XYZ file of C-alpha atoms in Angstrom:
365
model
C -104.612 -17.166 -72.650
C -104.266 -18.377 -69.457
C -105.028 -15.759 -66.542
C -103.555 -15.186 -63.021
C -105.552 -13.374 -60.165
C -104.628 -12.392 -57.027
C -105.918 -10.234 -53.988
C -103.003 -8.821 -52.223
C -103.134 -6.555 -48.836
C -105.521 -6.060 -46.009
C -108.843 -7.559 -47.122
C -112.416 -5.759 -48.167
C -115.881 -6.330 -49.001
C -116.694 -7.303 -53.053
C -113.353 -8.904 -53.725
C -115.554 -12.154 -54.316
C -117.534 -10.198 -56.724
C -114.547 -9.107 -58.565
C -113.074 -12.309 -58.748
C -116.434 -13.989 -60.045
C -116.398 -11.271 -62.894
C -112.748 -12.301 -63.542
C -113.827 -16.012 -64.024
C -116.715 -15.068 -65.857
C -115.290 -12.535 -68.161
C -112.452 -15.102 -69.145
C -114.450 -18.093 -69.625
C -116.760 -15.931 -71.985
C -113.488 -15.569 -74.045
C -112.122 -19.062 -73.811
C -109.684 -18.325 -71.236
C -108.313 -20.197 -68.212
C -108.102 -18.846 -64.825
C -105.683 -19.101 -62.081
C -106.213 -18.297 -58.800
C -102.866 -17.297 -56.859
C -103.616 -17.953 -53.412
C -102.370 -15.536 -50.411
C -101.328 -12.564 -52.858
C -98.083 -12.184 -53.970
C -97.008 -14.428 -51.576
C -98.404 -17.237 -53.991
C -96.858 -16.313 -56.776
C -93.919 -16.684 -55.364
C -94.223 -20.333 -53.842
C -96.219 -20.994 -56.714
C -99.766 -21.509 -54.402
C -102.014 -22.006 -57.638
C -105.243 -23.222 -58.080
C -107.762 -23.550 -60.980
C -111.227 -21.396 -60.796
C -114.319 -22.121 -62.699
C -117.331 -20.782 -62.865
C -118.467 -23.681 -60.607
C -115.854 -22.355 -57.652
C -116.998 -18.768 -58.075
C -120.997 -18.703 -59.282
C -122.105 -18.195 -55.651
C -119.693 -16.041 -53.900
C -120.785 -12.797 -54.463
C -122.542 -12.191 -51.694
C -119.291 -12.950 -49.629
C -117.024 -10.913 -47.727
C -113.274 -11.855 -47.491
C -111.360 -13.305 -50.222
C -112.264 -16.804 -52.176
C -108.140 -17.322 -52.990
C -106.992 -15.318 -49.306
C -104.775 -12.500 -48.908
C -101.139 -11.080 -47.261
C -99.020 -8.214 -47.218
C -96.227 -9.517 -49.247
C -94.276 -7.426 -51.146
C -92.476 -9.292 -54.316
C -90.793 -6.030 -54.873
C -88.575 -6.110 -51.769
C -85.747 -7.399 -52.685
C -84.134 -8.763 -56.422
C -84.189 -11.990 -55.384
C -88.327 -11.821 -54.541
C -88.773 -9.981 -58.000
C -86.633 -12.617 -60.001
C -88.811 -15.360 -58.251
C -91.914 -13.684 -58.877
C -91.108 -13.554 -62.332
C -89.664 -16.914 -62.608
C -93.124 -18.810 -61.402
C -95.363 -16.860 -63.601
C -93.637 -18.068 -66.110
C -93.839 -21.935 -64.794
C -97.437 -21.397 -63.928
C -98.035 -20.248 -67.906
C -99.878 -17.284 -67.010
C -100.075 -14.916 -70.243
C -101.232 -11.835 -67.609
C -101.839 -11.260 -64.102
C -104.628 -9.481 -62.719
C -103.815 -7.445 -59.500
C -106.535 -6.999 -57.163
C -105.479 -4.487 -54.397
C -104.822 -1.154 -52.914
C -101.434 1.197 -54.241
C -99.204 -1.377 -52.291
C -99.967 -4.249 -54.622
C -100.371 -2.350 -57.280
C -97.498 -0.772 -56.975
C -95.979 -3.967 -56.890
C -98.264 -5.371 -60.287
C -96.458 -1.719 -61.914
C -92.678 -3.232 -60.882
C -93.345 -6.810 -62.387
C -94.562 -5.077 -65.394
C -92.014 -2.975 -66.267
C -90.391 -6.399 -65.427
C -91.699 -8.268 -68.018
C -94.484 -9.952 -66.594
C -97.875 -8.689 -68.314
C -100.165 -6.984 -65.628
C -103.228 -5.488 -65.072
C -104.798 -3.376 -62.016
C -108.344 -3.642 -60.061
C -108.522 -1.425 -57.406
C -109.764 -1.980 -54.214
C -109.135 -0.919 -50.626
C -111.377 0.808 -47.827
C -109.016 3.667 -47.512
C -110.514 4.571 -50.482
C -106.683 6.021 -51.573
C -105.896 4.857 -55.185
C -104.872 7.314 -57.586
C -106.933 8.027 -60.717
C -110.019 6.277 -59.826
C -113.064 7.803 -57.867
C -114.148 4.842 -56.125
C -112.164 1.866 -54.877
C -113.884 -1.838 -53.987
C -114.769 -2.462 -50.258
C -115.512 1.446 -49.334
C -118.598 1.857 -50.051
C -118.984 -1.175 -47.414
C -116.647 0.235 -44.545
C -118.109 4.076 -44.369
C -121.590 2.321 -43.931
C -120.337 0.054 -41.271
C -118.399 2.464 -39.727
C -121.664 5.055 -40.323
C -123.977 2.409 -38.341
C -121.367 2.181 -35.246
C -121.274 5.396 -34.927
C -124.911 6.283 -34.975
C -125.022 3.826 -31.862
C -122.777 5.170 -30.028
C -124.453 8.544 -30.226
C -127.045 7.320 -27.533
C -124.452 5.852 -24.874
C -122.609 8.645 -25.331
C -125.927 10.968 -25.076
C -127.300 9.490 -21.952
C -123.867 9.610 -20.273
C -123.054 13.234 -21.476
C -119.816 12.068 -22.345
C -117.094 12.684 -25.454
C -116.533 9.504 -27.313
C -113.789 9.195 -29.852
C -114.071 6.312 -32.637
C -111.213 5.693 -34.345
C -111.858 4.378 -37.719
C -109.686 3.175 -40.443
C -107.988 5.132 -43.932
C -104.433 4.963 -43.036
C -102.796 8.059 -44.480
C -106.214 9.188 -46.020
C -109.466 10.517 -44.622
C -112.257 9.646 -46.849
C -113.581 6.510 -44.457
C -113.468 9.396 -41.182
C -114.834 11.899 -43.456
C -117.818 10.352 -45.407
C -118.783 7.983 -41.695
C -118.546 11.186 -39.727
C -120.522 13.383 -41.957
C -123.592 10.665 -42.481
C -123.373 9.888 -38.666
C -123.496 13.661 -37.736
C -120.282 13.608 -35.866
C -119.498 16.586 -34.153
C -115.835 16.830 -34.883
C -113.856 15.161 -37.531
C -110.140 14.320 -37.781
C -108.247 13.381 -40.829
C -104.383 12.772 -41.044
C -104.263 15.566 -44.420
C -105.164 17.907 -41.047
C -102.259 18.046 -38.142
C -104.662 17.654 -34.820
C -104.257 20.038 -32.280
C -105.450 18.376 -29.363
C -105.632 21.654 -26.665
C -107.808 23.126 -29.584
C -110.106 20.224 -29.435
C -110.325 20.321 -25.644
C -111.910 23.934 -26.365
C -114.213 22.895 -28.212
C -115.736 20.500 -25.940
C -115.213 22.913 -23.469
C -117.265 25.825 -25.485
C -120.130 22.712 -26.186
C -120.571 22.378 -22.802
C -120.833 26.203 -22.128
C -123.273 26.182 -25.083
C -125.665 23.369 -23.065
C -124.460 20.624 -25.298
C -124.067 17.413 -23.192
C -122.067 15.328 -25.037
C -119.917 14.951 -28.178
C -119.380 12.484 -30.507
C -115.393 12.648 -32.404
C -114.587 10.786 -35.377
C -110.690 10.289 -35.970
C -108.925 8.620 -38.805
C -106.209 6.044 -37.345
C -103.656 7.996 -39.390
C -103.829 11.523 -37.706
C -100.710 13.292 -37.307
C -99.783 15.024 -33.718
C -96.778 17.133 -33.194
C -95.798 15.999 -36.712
C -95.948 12.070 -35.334
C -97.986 9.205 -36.992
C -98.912 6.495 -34.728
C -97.820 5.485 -31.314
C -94.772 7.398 -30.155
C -93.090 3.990 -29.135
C -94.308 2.050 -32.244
C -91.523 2.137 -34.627
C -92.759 -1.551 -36.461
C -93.183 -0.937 -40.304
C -94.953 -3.605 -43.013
C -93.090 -4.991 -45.792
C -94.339 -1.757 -47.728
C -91.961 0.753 -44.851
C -95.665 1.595 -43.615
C -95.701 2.215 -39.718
C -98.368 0.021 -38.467
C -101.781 2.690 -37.144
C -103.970 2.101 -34.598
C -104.379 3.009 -31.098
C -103.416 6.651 -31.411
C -107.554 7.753 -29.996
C -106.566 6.171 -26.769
C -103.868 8.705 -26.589
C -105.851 11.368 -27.372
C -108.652 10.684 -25.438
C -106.572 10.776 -22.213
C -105.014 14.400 -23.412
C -108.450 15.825 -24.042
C -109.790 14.770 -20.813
C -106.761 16.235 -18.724
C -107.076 19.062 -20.583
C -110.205 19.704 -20.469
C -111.819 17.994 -17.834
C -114.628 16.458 -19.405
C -115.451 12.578 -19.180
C -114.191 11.081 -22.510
C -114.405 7.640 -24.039
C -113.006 5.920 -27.102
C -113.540 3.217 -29.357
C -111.790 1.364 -31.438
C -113.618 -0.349 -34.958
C -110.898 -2.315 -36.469
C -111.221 -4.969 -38.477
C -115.131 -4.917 -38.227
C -114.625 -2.456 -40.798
C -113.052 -4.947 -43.521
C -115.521 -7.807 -43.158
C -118.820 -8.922 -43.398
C -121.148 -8.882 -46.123
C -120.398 -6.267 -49.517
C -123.100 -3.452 -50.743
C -124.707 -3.860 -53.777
C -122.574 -0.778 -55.005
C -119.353 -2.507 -54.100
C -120.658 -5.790 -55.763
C -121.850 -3.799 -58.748
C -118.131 -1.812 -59.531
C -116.157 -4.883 -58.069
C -118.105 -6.889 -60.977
C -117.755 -4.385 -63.462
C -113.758 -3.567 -62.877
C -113.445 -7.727 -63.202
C -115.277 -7.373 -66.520
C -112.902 -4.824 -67.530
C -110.033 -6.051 -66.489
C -110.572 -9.097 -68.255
C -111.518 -6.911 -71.935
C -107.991 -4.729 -71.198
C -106.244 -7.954 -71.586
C -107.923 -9.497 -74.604
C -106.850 -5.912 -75.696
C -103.243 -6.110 -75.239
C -103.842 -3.375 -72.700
C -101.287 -4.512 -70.211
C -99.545 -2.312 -67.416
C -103.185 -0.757 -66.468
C -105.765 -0.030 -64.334
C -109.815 -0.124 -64.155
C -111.028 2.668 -62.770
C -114.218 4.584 -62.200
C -114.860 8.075 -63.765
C -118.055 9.648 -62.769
C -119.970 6.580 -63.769
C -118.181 5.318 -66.035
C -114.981 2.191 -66.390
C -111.701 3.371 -67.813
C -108.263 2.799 -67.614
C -105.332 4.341 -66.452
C -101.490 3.035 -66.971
C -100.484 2.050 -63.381
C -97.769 3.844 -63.063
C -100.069 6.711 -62.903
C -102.329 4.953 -60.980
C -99.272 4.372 -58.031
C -97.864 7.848 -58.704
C -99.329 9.434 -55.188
C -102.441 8.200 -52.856
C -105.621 10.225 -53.381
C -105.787 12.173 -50.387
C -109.005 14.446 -48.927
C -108.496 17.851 -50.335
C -108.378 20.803 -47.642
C -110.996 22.768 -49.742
C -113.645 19.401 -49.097
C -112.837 19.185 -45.709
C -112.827 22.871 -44.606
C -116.223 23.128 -46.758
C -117.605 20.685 -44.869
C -116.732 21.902 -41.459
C -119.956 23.535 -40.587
C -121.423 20.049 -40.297
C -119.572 19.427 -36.854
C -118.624 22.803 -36.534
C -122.110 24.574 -36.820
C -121.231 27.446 -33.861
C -118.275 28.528 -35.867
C -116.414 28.331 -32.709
C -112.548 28.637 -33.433
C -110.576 26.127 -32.535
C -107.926 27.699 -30.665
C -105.895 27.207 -27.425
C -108.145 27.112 -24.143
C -108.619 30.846 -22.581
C -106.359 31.323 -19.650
C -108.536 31.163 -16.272
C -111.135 29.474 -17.304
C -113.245 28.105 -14.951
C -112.993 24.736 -13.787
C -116.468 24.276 -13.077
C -117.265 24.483 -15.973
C -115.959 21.386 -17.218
C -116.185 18.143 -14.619
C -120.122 19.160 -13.552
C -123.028 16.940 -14.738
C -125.297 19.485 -16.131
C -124.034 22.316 -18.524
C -123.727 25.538 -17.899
């Protein structure tokens, strides 16, 4: 059999790792390996090249993406799919292995009930992959995201400031939540929770009143306001129809300080999230989901997923798999709320006449 891998989507931590396990898996087994360069944009311009266990013994340890990576969606129009199918067929590929979040996945599920023999890997920081508990590269991003935000709780101590840090997920909260909790945020937003930014203004309003000096607010670049996602004026969608996040802290920021009156900051972490070097727990699943992947299809298992249960590798079809995102359920997130929310101060509207010195002054009250 002759094997085609790909990394599709916005790029993580471990995908080296899981494309090492691919290689090794299938040379174990006598099988050839492909490596379709740029996602599914390389499968269909036919961007091919040959891995060995020579191209991929030492790569582990790398962040990025040996074969690189776009957003290209071969599902977007007939003509896309029909070429897609077309060039695996040139390129001899007996099964495809999709490395990527529910957008390429969701596209590996199309080809397959296309014709062209698939199998899943997931991976993306958001952590948002139906049917699997863990997806590669997260582990990686809430620790770097963890470690910026510790830091930024002594600038923003000794200036007795709020700071915002916006941090990645997209329509899920799992990177906000699991960074904010380990980094002792002291308020957490998630886009499964509309933000009510007058409510948060109280808050920082009752810290001060309290003798707490400064505040430290982690928000996921998906959070919905007044029902909006995004920037108001940003109507640009991805090939996927997703509206392209980020930025939406800066906007915030500026309402809380009106508001409330209290110097606030924000940050932005970005890509610094996606790169550098994996975990060991991201190189440890990203190795064994490339194992597995490679066993479904000396199985015949085609039109799956790898996916972690508990601690153990299973698969799913990917249809399930692609069915809906795995979002942050209410009950985790309210349960967890004492962590940031530890006066059990409610978060409602800012008491008419309340007094302004309270809320520019250096010291607290």
């Amino acid at each position: 059999m002759r094997l085609g891998v790909l990394t599709g989507g916005g790029d993580c931590p471990g995908l080296n790792a899981a494309i090492r396990a691919v290689v090794a898996g299938a040379s174990q087994k006598g099988y050839e390996v492909l490596g379709i360069r740029k996602g599914w944009e390389g499968l269909l311009t036919r961007d091919a090249v040959p891995l060995t266990w020579e191209d991929v013994e030492g790569i582990a340890s790398i962040g990025g993406t040996l074969i690189s990576t776009s957003r290209t969606n071969p599902a977007r129009s007939p003509e896309a799919t029909s070429t897609a199918l077309e060039n695996a067929e040139r390129l001899g590929l007996g099964a495809l292995v999709a490395i990527g979040g529910d957008d390429t996945l969701g596209a590996a599920s199309h080809l397959q009930d296309r014709g062209l023999r698939c199998i899943g890997i997931p991976k993306t920081i958001d952590n948002d992959v139906g049917a699997t508990d863990a997806t590669i590269g997260f582990d990686t991003a809430v620790n770097v995201a963890m470690a910026a935000i510790d830091r930024l709780h002594t600038t923003a101590r000794s200036h007795e400031r709020a700071v915002l840090v916006e941090v990645m997920g997209r329509d899920a909260g799992w990177v906000a939540l699991h960074a904010g909790v380990g980094a002792g945020a002291h308020m957490i937003l998630i886009p499964e929770v509309e933000v009510n930014t007058e409510s948060m203004a109280h808050y920082l309003v009752n810290r001060k009143r309290q003798g707490y000096t400064y505040a430290i607010i982690v928000v996921a670049e998906g959070v919905k306001r007044d029902g909006h996602q995004g920037l108001p004026d940003d109507k640009t969608v991805d090939e996927f129809g997703h509206p392209l996040l980020g930025g939406v802290t800066r906007i915030i920021a500026d309402e809380m300080e009106r508001i409330s009156g209290i110097q606030t900051r924000y940050t932005i972490l970005g890509y610094i999230q996606r790169g550098g070097t994996p975990t060991l727990f991201d190189r440890f699943l990203a190795s064994r989901y490339g194992l597995a992947a490679v066993e479904l299809a000396s199985q015949g298992m085609f039109g799956h997923m790898v996916a972690l249960r508990g601690r153990d590798i299973v698969s799913v079809p990917l249809a399930d798999a692609v069915s809906k995102p795995r979002l942050v359920p209410r009950e985790l997130y309210e349960g967890l709320s004492p962590l940031w929310l530890p006066d059990g101060t409610p978060l409602g509207p800012i008491p008419p006449g309340t007094p302004r010195e309270w809320l520019p002054g250096p010291h607290p009250i």
